[in-house]
Coordinates of C-alpha atoms and ligand atoms in Angstrom, one line a residue:
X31 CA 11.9 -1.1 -120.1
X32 CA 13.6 1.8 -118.4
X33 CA 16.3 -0.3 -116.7
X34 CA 17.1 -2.1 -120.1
X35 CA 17.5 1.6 -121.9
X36 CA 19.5 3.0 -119.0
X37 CA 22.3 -0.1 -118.8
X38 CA 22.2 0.5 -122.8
X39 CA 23.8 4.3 -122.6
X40 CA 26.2 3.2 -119.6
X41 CA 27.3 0.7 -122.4
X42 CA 28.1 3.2 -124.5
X43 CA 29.7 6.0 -122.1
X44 CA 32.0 3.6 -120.9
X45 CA 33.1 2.3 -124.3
X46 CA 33.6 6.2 -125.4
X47 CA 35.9 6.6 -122.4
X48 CA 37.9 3.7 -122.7
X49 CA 38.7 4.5 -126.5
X50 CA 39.1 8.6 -126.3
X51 CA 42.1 7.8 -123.2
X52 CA 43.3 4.7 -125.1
X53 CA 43.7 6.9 -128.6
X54 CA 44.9 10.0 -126.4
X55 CA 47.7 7.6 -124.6
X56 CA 49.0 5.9 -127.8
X57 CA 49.2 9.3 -129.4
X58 CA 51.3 10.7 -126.3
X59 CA 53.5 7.2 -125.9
X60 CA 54.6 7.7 -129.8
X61 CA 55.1 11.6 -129.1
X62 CA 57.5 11.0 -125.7
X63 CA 59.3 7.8 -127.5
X64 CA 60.3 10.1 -131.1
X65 CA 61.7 12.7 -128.4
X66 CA 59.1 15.4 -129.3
X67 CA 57.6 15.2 -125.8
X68 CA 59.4 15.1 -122.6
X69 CA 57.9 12.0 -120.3
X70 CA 56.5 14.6 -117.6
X71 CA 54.5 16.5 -120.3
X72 CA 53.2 13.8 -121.8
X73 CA 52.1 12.4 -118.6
X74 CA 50.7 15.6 -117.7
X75 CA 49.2 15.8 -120.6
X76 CA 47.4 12.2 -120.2
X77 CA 46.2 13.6 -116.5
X78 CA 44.5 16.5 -118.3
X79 CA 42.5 14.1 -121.1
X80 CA 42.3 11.2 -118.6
X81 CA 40.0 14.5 -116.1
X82 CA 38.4 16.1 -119.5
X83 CA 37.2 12.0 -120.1
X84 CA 36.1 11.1 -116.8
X85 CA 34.0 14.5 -116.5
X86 CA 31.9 13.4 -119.8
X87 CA 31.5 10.1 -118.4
X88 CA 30.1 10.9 -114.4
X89 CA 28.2 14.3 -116.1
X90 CA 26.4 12.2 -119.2
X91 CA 25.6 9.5 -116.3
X92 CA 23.6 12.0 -113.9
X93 CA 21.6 13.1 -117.2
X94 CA 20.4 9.7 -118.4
X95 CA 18.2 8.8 -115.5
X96 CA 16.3 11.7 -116.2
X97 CA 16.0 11.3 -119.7
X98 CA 14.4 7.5 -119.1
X99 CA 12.3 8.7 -116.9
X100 CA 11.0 11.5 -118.3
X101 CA 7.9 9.7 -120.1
X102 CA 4.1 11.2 -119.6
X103 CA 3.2 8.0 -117.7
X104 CA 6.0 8.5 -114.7
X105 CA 5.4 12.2 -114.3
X106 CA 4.2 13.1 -110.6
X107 CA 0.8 12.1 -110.5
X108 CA -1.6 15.9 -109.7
X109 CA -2.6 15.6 -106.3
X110 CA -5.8 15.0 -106.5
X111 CA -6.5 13.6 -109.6
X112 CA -7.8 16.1 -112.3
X113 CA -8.9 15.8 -115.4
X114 CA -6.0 14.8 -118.0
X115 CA -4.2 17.1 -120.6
X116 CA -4.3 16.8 -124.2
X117 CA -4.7 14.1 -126.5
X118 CA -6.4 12.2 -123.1
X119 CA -8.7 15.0 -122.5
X120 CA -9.9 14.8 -125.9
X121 CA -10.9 11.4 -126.2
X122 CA -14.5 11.6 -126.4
X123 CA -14.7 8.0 -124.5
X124 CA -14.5 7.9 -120.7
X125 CA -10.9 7.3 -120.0
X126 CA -9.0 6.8 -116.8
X127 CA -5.6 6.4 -115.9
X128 CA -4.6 4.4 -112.8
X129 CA -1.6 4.1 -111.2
X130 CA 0.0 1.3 -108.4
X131 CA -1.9 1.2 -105.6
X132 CA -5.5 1.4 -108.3
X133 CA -4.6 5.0 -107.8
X134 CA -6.3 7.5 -110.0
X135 CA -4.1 9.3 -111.5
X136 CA -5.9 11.2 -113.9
X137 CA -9.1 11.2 -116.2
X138 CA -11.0 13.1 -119.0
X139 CA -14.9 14.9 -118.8
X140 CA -16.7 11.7 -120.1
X141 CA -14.9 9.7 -117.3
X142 CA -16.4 12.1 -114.8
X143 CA -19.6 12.1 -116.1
X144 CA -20.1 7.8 -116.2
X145 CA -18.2 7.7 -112.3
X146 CA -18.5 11.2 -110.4
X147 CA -15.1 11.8 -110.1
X148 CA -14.1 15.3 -109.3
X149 CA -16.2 14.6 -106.0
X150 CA -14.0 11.9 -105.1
X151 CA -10.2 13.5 -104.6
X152 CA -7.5 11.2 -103.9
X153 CA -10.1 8.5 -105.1
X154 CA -8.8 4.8 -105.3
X155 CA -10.4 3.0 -108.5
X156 CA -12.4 0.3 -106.2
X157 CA -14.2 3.2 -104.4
X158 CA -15.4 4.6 -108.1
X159 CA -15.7 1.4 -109.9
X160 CA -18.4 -1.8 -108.3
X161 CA -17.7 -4.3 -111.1
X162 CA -15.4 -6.9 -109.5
X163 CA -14.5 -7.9 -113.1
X164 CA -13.2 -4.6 -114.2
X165 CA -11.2 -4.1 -110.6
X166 CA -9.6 -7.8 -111.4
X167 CA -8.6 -6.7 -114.9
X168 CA -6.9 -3.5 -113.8
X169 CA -5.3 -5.3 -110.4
X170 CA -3.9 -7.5 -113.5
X171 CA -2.7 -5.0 -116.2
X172 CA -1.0 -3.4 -113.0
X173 CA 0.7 -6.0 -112.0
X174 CA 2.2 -7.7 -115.3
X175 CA 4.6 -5.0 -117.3
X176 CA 3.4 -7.0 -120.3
X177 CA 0.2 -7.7 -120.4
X178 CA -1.9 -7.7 -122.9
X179 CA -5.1 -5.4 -123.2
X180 CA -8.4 -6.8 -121.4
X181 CA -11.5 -6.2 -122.1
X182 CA -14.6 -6.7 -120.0
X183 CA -18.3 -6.1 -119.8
X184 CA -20.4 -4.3 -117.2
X185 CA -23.7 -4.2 -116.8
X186 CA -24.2 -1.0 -115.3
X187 CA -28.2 -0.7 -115.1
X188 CA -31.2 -3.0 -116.1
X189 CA -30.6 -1.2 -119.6
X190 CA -26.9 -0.2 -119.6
X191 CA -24.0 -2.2 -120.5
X192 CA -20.4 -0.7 -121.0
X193 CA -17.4 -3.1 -122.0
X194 CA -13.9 -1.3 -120.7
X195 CA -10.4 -2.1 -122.2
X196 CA -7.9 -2.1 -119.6
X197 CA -4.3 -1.3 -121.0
X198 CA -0.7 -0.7 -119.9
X199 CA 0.5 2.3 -120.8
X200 CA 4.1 1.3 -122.7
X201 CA 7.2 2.7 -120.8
X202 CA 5.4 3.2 -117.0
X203 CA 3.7 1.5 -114.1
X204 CA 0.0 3.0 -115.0
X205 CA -2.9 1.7 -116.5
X206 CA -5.4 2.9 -119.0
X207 CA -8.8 2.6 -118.8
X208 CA -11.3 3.1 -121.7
X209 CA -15.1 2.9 -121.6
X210 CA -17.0 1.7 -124.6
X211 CA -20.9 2.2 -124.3
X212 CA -22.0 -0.9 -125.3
X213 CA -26.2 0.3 -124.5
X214 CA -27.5 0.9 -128.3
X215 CA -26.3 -1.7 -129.7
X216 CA -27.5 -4.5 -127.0
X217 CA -31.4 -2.3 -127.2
X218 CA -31.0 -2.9 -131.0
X219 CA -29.6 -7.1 -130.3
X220 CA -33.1 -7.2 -128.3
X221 CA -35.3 -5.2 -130.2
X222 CA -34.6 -7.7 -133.2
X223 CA -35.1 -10.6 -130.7
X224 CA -38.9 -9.0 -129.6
X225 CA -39.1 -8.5 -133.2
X226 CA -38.6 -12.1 -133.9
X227 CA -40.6 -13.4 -131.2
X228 CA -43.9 -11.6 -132.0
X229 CA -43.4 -12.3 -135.8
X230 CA -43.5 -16.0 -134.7
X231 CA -45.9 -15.8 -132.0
X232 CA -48.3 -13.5 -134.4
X233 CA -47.8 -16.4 -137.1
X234 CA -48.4 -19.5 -135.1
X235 CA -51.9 -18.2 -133.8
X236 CA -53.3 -18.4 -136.7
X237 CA -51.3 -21.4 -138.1
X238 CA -52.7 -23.7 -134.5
X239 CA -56.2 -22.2 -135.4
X240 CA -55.9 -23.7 -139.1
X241 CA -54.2 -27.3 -138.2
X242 CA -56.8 -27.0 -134.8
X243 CA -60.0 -26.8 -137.4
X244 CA -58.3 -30.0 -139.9
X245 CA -57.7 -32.1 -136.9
X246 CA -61.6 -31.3 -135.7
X247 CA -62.8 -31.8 -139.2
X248 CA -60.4 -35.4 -139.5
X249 CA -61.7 -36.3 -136.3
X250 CA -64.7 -35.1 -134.1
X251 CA -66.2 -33.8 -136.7
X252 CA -65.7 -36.0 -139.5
X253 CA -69.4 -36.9 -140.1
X254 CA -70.7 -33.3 -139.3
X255 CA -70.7 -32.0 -142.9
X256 CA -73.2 -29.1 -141.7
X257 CA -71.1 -27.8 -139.9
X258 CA -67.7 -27.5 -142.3
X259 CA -68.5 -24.1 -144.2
X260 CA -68.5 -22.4 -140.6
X261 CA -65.1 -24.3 -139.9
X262 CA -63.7 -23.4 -143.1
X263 CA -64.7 -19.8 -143.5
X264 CA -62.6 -19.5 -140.0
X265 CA -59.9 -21.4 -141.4
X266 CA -60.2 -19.1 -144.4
X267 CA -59.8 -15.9 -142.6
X268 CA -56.9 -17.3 -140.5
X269 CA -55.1 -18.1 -143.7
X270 CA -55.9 -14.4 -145.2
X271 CA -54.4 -13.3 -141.6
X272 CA -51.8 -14.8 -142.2
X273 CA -51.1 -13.9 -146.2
X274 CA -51.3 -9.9 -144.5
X275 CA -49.0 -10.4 -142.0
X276 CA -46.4 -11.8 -144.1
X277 CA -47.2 -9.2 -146.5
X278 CA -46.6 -6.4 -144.0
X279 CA -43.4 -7.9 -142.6
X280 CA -42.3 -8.2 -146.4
X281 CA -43.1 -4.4 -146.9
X282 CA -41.5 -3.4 -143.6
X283 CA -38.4 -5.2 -144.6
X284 CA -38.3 -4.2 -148.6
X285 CA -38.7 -0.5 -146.7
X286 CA -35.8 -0.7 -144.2
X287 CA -33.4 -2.0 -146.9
X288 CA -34.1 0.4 -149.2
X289 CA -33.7 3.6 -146.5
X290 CA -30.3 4.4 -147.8
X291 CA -31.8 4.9 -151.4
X292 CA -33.7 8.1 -151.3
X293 CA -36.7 8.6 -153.2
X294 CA -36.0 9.8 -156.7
X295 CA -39.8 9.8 -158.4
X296 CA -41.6 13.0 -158.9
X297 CA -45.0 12.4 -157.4
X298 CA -48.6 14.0 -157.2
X299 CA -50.2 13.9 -153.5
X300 CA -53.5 14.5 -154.7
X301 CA -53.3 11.7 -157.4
X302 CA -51.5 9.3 -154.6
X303 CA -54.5 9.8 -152.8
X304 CA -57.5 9.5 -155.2
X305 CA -55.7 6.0 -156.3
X306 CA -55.6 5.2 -152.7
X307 CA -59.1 5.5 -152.1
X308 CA -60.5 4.1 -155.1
X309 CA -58.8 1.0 -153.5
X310 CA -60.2 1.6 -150.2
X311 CA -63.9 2.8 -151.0
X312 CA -65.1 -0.3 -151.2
X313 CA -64.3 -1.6 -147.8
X314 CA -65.6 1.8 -146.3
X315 CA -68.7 1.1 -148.2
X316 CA -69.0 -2.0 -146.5
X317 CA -68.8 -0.7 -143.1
X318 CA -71.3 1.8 -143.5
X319 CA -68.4 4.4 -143.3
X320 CA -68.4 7.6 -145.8
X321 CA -64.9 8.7 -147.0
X322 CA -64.8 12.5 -148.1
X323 CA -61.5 14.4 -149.4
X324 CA -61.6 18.0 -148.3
X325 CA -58.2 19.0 -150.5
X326 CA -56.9 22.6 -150.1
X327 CA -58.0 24.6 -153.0
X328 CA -54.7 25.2 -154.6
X329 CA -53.3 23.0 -156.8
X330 CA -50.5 20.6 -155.4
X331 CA -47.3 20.8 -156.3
X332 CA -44.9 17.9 -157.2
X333 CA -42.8 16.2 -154.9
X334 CA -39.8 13.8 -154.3
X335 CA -41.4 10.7 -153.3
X336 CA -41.7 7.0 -153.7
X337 CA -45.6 6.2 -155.0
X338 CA -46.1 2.9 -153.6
X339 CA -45.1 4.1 -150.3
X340 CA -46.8 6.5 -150.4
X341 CA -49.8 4.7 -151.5
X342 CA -49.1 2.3 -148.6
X343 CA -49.1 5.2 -145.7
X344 CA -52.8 6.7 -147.4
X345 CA -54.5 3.4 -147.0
X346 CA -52.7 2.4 -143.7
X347 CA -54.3 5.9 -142.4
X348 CA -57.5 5.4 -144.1
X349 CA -58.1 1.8 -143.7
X350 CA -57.3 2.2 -139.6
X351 CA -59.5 5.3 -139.5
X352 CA -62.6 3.4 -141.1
X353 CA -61.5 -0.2 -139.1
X354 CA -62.1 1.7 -135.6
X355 CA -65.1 3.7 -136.4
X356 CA -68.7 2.8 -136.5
X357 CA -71.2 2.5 -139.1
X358 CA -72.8 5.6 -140.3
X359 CA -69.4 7.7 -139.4
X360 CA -67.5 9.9 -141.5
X361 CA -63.6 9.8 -142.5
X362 CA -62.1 13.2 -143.9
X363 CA -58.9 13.5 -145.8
X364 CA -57.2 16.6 -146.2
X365 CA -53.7 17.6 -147.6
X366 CA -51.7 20.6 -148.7
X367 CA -49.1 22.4 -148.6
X368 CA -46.7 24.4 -146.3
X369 CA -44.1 26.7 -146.6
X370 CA -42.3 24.9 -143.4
X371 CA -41.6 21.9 -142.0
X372 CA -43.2 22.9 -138.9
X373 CA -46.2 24.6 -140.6
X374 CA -47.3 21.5 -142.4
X375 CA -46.7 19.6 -139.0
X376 CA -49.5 22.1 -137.1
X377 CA -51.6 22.0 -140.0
X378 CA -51.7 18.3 -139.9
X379 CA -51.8 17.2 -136.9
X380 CA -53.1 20.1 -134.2
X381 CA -56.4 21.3 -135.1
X382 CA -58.3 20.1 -132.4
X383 CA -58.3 22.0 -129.1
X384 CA -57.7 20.2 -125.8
X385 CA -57.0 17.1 -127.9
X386 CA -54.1 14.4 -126.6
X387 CA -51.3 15.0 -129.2
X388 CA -48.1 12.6 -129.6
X389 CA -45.6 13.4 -132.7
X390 CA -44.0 9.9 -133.4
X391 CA -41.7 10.9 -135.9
X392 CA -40.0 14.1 -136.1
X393 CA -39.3 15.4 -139.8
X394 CA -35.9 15.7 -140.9
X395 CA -35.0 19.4 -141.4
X396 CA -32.1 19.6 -144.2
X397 CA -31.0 23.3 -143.8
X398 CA -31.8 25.8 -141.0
X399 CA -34.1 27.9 -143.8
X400 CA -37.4 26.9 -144.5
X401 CA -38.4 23.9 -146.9
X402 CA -41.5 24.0 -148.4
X403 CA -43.8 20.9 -147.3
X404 CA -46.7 19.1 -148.2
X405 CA -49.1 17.6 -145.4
X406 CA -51.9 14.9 -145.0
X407 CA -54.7 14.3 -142.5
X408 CA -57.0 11.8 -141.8
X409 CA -59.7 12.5 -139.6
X410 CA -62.4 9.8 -138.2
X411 CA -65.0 9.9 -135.6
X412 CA -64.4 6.8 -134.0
X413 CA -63.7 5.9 -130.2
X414 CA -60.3 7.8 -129.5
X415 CA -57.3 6.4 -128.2
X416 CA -56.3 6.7 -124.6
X417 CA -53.1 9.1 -123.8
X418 CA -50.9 6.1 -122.0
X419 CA -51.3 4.5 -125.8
X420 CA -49.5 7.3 -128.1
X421 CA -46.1 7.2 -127.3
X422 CA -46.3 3.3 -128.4
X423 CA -48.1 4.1 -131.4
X424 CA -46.0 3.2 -134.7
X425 CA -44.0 0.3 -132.6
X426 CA -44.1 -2.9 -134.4
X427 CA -46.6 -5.0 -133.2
X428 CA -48.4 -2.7 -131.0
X429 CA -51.9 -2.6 -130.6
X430 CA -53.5 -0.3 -128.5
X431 CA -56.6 -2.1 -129.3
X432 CA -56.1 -6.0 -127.7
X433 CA -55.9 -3.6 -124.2
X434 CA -59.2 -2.3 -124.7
X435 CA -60.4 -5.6 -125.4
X436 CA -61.5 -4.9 -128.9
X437 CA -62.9 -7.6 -131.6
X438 CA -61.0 -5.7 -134.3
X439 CA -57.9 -7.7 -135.7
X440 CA -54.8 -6.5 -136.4
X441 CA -51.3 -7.4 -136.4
X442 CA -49.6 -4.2 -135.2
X443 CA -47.6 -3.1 -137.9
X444 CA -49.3 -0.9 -139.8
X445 CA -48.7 2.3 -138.4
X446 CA -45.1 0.9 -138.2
X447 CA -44.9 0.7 -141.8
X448 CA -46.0 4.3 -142.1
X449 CA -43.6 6.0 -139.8
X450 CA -40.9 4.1 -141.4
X451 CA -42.2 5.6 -144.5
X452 CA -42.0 8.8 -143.2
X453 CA -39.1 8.5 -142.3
X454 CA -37.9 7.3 -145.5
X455 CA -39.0 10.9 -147.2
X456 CA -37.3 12.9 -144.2
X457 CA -41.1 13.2 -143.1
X458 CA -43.0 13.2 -140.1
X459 CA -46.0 11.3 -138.3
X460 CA -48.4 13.2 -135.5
X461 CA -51.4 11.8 -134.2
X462 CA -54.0 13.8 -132.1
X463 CA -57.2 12.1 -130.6
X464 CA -60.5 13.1 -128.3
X465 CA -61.9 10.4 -126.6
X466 CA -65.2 9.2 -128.1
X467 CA -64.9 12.2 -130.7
X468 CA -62.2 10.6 -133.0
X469 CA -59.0 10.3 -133.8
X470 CA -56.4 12.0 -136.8
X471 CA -53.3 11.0 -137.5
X472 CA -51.3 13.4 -139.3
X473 CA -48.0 13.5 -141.9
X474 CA -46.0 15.5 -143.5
X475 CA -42.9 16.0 -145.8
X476 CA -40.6 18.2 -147.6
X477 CA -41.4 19.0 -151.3
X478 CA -37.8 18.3 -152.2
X479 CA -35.7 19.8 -155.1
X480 CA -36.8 22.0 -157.5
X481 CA -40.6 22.9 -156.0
Ligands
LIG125 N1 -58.0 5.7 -136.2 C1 -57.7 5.0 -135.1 N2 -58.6 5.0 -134.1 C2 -58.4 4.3 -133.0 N3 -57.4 3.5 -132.7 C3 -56.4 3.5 -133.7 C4 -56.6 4.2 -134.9 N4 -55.5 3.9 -135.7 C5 -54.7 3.1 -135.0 N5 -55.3 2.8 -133.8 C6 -54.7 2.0 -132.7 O1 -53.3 1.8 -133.0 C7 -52.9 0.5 -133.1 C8 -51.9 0.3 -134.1 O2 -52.4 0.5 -135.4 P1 -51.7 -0.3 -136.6 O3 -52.3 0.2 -137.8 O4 -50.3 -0.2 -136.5 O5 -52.1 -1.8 -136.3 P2 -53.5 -2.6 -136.5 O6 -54.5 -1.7 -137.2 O7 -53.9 -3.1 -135.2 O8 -53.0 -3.8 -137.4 P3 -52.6 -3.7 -139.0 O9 -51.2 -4.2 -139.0 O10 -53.5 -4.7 -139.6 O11 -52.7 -2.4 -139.5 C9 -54.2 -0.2 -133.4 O12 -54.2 -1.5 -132.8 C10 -55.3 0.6 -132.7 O13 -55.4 0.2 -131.4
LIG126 MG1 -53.8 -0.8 -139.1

């Protein structure tokens, strides 16, 4: 590109020249033939014009290789590389530009972060960069003055993938190379794969118990009419497993694809939670389990919230709490309120001393001043859960429960369902356990306009 702009201007100097001595010559020829001009002055003259010319034409020619040239690309490289000025240092990707040789001519912070560059001077890119793929793009973007941009992708760790778009800078020799960091969105491709592959796994157990039990009762046990109420009360809680797990994966999908919409309603917590546990009394009855409500004294306030969620996170609490204790046992509820964030977290969820303690959802703090909050706790006084468990808590599909080699079923999602809850109302989610002295999970949430 720089040869084809440099034989353009010598085009043009040489066309200048030709017609300034052409017009100046004419002009003296008429002059010496009307007798104005003598034939040595207007040959003298011609001399003069015909130096004036030819000094435009050699001094315009020594500026114009410096004027193609002087691009940002084919400036000296720094010796060593440092990183690059301006617009390049700004790019908040890792960026590198290499010259012939892989040379490395320059690069910004991010670069030197991802490949450890300032301890490298004079580094070559093959002695930075150990994807062969990457080094085989920029051998080709050096070599071919039009190439077109390549892209390639690098896995850099067992969980880090980058894809880099190697470039030609336009109007020099030098490559650019971009980094793109391709990480969170390959953790989210497989997330959603997991995701899939325990919904189906979680759905097929019951379904092979169900067609396991209609072959048996075709077959084997096709005479054995004694025995069918046993096979189809089994078959009949396989099927209600079923029906709840599709139920929770239905929630846990109706809540994710509302998340942009915030919760507009303007809710009571202590009338969420006396609707929740007329709904759930009967179960804890059932179990031998007493539910009690020890509400702070003051009256709640109302607050921005979505009741059926809400609903939803009050029995997930309650209805683990009284699944993983034993007979005879005693749940507590408690709420209030809090004139912070961070207040309503301590209050819910760190009352016990020397308990293990695991916040699985930070709350969303709007402004730097304090919001006023409400919080919930649900104590029980069942078995605990081991420390190496908490962080997983609220995962989808998680049980901490098939490890221990419990008989209680579950699918796994229902603390899920709360935290995305939580989340939903810029809450939080805190759980703090004893082992073999119980276990409370705690939330809480900002009041929202106007309280
Ligand atoms: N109060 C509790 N005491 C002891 N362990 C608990 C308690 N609450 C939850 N857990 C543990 O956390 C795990 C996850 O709970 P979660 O509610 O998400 O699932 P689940 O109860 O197993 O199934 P479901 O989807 O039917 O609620 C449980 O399997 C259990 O091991
Ligand atoms: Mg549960």
């Amino acid at each position: 590109m720089s040869e084809d702009a440099g034989r353009r201007s010598m085009t043009r100097r040489t066309r200048d020249f030709t017609v300034l001595l052409g017009t100046t010559a004419l002009v003296l020829f008429l002059l010496a033939l009307t007798g104005a001009l003598g034939l040595i002055e207007a040959l003298s003259a011609l001399g003069v014009i015909a130096s004036v010319a030819l000094a435009y034409f050699v001094g315009s020619a020594a500026r114009v290789p410096q004027g193609v040239a002087d691009t940002w690309a084919d400036k000296p490289a720094p010796e060593p590389a440092e990183p690059g000025p301006g617009l390049f240092a700004a790019l908040p990707l890792p960026a590198l530009e290499i010259g012939p040789g892989q040379k490395i001519m320059a690069f910004n912070r991010a670069a030197d972060d991802l490949f450890q560059l300032a301890n490298l001077p004079f580094a070559r890119a093959s002695a930075v960069i150990r994807s062969p793929v990457l080094l085989a793009a920029i051998d080709q973007a050096l070599e071919r003055t039009n190439a077109a941009p390549i892209s390639a992708e690098l896995e850099t760790g067992p969980d880090e993938t980058w894809r880099a778009h190697v470039s030609r800078i336009p109007a020099g020799k030098n490559v650019l190379v971009l980094m793109e960091d391709l990480t969170p969105v390959k953790r989210a491709a497989r997330a959603r794969a997991d995701f899939l592959a325990n919904a189906s796994h979680e759905l097929r157990t019951p379904l092979t118990a169900i067609s396991g039990f209609i072959e048996t009762m075709r077959g084997p046990a096709k005479d054995d009419t004694a025995a069918w109420p046993r096979f189809l009360d089994i078959m009949a809680g396989e099927s209600d497993r079923m029906s709840r797990l599709i139920a929770d994966l239905l929630s846990l999908s109706r809540i994710e694809s509302s998340e942009h919409v915030l919760p507009r309603g303007r809710e009571n917590l202590a009338e969420i939670v006396s609707a929740s546990l007329a709904a759930l009394e009967p179960i804890a009855a059932g179990k031998g389990v007493t539910l009690t409500i020890n509400a702070a004294p003051t009256e709640m306030p109302e607050m921005t919230a979505h009741r059926d969620e809400l609903v939803q996170v009050v029995e997930n609490l309650v209805s683990n709490a009284v699944k993983y204790s034993n007979a005879g046992s005693t749940v507590t509820l408690s709420f209030g309120t809090a004139p912070s964030l961070a207040e309503a977290r301590i209050t819910a969820s760190q009352q016990w001393t020397l308990s293990g303690r695991m916040t699985l959802l930070q709350a969303l703090a709007r402004t730097s001043a304090p919001e006023a909050a409400v919080w919930l706790r649900v104590e029980d006084q069942g078995p605990g859960i081991e420390r190496e468990h908490l962080p997983r808590l609220g995962e989808r599909f998680y049980r901490a429960d098939q490890s221990r080699g419990g008989k209680i079923t579950g699918t796994g999602l229902g603390l899920a369902i709360v935290k995305h809850i939580m989340a939903h109302h810029r809450g939080g989610l805190a759980v703090e356990t004893l082992m073999g002295q119980g276990t409370a999970f705690g939330v809480w949430m900002p009041t929202g306009r106007d309280a």
